[in-house]
PDB file of C-alpha atoms in Angstrom:
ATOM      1  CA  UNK R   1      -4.037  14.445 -10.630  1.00  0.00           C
ATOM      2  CA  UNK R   2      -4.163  10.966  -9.911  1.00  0.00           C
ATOM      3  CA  UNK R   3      -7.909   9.332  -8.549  1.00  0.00           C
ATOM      4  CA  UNK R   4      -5.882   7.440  -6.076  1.00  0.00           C
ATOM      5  CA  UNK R   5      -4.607  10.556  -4.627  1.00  0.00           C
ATOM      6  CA  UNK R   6      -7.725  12.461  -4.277  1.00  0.00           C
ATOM      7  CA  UNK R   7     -10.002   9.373  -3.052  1.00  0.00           C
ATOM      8  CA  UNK R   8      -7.022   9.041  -0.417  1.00  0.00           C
ATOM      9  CA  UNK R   9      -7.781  12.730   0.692  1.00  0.00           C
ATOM     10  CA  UNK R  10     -11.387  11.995   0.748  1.00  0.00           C
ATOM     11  CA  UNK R  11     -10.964   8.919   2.681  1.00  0.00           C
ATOM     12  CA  UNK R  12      -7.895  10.652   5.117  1.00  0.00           C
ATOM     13  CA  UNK R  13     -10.426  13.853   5.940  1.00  0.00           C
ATOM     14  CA  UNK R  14     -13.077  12.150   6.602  1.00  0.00           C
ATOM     15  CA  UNK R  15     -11.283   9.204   9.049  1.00  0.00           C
ATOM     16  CA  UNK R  16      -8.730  11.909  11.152  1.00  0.00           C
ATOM     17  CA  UNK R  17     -10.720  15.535  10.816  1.00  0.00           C
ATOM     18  CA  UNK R  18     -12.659  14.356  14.519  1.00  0.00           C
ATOM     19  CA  UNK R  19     -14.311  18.025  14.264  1.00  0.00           C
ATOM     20  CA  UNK R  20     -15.850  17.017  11.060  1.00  0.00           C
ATOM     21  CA  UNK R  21     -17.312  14.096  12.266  1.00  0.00           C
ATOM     22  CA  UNK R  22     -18.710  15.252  15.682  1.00  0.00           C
ATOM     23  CA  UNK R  23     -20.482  17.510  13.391  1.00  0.00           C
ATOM     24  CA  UNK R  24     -21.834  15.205  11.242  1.00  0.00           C
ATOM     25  CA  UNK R  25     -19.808  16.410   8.273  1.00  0.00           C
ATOM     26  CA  UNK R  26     -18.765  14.474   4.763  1.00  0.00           C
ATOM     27  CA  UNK R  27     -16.302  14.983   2.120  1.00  0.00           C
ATOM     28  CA  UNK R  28     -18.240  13.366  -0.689  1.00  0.00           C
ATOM     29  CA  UNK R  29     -15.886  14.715  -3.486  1.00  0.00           C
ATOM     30  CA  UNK R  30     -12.224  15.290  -4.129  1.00  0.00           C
ATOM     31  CA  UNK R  31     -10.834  16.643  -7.081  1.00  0.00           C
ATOM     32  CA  UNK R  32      -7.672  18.852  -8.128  1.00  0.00           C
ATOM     33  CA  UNK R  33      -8.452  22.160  -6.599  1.00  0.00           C
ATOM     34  CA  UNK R  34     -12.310  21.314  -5.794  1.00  0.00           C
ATOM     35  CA  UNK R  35     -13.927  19.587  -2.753  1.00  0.00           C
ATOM     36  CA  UNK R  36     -17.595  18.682  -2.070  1.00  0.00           C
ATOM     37  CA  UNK R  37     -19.342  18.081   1.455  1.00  0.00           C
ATOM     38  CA  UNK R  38     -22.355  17.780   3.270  1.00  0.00           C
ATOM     39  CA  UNK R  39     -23.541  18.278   6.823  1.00  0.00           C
ATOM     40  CA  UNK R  40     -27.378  17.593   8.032  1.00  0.00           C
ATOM     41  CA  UNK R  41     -29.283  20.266   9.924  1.00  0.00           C
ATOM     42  CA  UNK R  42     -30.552  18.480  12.692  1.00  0.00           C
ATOM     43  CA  UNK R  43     -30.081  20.005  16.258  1.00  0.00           C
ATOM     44  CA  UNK R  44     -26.208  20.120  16.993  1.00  0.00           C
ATOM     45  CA  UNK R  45     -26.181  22.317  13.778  1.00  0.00           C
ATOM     46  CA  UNK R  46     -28.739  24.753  14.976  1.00  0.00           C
ATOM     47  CA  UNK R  47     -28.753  28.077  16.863  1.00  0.00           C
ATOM     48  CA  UNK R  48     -30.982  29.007  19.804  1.00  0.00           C
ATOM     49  CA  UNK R  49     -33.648  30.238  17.075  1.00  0.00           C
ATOM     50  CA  UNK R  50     -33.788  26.605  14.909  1.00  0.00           C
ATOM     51  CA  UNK R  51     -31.622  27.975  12.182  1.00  0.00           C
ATOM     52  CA  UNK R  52     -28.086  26.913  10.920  1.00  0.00           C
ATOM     53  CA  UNK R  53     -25.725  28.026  13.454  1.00  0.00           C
ATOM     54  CA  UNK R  54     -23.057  30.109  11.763  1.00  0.00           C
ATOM     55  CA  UNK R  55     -20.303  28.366  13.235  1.00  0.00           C
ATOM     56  CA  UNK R  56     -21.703  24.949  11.488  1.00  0.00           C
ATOM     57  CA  UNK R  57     -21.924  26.731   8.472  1.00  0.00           C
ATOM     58  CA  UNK R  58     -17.945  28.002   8.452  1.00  0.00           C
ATOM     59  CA  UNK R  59     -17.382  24.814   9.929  1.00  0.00           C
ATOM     60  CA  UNK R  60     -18.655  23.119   7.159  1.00  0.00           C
ATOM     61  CA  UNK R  61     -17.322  25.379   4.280  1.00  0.00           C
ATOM     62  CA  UNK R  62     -13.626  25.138   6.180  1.00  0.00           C
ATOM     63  CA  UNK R  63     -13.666  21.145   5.596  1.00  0.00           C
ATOM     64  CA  UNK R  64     -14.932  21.911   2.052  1.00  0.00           C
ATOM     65  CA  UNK R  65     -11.877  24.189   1.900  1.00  0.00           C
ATOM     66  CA  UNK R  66      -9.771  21.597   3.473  1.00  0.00           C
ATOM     67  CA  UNK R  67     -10.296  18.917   0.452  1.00  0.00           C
ATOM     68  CA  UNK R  68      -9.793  21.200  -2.181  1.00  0.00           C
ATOM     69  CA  UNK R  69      -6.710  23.130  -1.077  1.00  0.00           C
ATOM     70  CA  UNK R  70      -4.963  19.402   0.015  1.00  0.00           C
ATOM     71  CA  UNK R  71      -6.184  17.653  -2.930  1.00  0.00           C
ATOM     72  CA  UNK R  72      -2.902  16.928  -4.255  1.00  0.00           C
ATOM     73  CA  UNK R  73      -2.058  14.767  -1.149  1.00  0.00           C
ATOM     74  CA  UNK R  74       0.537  17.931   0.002  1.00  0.00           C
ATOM     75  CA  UNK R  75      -0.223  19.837   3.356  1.00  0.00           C
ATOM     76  CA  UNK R  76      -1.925  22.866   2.805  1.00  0.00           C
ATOM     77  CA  UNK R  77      -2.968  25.225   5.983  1.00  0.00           C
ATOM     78  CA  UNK R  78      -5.696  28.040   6.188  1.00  0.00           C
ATOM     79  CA  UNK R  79      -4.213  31.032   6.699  1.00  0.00           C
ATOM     80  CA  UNK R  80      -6.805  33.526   6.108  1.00  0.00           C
ATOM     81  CA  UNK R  81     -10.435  32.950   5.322  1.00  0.00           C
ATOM     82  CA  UNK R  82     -13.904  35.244   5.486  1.00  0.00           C
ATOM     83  CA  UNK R  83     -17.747  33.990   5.063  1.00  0.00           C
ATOM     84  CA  UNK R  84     -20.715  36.450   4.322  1.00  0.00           C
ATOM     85  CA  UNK R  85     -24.002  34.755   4.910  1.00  0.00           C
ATOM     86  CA  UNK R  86     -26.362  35.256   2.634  1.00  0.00           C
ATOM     87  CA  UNK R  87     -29.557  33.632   3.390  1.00  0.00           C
ATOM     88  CA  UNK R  88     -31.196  31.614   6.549  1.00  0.00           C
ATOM     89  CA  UNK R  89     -30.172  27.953   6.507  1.00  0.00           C
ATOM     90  CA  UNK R  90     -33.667  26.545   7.607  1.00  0.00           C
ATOM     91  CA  UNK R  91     -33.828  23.051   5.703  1.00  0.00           C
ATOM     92  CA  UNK R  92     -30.652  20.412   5.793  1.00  0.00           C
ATOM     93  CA  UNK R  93     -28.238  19.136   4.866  1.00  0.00           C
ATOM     94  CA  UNK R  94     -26.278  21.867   3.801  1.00  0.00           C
ATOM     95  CA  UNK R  95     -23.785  21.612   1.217  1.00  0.00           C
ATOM     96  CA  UNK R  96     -20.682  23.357   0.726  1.00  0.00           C
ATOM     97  CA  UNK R  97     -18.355  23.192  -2.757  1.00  0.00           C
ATOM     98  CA  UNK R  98     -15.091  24.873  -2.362  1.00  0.00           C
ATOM     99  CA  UNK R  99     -12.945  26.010  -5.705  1.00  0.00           C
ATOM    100  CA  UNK R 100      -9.984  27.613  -6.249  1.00  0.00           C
ATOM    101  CA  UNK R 101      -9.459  30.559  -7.487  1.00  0.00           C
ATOM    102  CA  UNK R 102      -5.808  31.054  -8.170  1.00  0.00           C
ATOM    103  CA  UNK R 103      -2.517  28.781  -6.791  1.00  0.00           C
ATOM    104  CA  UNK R 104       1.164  29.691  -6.192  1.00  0.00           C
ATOM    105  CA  UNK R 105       3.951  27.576  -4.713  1.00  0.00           C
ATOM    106  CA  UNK R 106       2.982  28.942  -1.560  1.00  0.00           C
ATOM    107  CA  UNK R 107      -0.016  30.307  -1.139  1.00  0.00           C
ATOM    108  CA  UNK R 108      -3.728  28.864  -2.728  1.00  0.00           C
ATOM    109  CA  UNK R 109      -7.224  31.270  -3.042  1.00  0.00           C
ATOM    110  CA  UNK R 110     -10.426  29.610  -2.494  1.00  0.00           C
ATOM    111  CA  UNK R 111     -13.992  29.816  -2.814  1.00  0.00           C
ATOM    112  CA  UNK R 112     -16.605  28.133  -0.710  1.00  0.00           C
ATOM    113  CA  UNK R 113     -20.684  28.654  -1.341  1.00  0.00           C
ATOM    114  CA  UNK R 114     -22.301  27.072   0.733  1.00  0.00           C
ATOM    115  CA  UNK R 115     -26.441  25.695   0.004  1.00  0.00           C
ATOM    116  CA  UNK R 116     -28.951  24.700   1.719  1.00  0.00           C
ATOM    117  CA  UNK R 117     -31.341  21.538   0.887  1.00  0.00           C
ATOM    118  CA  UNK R 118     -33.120  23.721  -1.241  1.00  0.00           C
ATOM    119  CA  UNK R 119     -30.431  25.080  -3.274  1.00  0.00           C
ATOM    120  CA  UNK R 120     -30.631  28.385  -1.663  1.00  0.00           C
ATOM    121  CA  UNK R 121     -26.857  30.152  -1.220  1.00  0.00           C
ATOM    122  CA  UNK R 122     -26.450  30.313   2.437  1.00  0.00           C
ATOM    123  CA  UNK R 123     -23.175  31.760   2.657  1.00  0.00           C
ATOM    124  CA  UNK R 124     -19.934  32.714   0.337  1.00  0.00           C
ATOM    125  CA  UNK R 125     -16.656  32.156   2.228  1.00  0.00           C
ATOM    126  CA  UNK R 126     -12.965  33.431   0.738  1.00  0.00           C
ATOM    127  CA  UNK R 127     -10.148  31.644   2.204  1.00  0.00           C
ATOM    128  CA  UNK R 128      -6.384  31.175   1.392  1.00  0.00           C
ATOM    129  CA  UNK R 129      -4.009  28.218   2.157  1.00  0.00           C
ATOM    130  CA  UNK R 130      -0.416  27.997   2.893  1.00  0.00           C
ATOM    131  CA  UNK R 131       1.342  25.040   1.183  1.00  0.00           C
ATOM    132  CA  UNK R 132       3.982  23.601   3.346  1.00  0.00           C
ATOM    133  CA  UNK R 133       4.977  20.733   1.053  1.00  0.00           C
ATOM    134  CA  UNK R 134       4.649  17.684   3.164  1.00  0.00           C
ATOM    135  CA  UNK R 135       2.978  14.984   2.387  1.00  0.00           C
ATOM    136  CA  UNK R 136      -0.485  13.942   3.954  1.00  0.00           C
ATOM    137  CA  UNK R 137       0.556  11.659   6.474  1.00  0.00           C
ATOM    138  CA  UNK R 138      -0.178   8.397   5.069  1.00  0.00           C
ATOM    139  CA  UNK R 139       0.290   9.525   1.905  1.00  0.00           C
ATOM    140  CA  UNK R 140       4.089   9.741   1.163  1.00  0.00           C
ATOM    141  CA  UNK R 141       3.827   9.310  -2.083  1.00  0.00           C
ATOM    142  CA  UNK R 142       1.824  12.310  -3.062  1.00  0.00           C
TER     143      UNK R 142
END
């Protein structure tokens, strides 16, 4: 995997993915098959009780999933994906580090955990990606 490649997948998600922004959300890391990022837990992220809001939480372990399963500059689309929450996210900013599991031509499995500032697991989240084989826009040479 070249570095260009997946600091130009770092640098695509976080300009264009507008969701990930308006939450506050960064891809710090992209490598081959592994993404990093972090969101703060301030009050957009929060639920009517003060906690982590789960959508923030799969919201932030789907842009983890993101980096990882496009990594290689290619298009890759969730297809399927599940989160169990674990814990309470009370302190920020949450971190999420996606994996994967297992790739075909076609069809990537991922793991997300996701932590809290303390290191607590908040959440485990399964997804799988479809690979179309385009290239990131912007990235034609992927």
């Amino acid at each position: 995997m070249r570095t260009e490649t997946v600091d130009s997948v770092r640098c695509y998600f976080n300009t264009y993915d507008t969701f990930a922004r308006h939450m506050g959300i960064e891809l710090l890391k992209v490598e081959s098959g592994y993404a990093k990022a972090v969101m703060p837990l301030e009050v957009p992220q929060k639920n009517g009780v003060g906690l982590a809001h789960g959508g923030a939480i799969f919201g932030l372990a789907d842009v983890a999933f993101g980096g990882a399963c496009n990594s290689s500059g290619k298009v890759a689309l969730g297809v399927v994906s599940s989160i169990n929450y674990m814990s309470a996210g009370k302190v920020g900013p949450l971190t999420a580090e996606a994996r994967e599991l297992h790739r075909s031509q076609k069809l990537g499995h991922y793991e997300v955990l996701v932590f809290d500032g303390n290191g607590t697991l908040m959440a485990v989240c399964h997804a799988t990606a479809y690979f179309r084989g385009d290239s990131l826009p912007g990235l034609q040479d992927a």
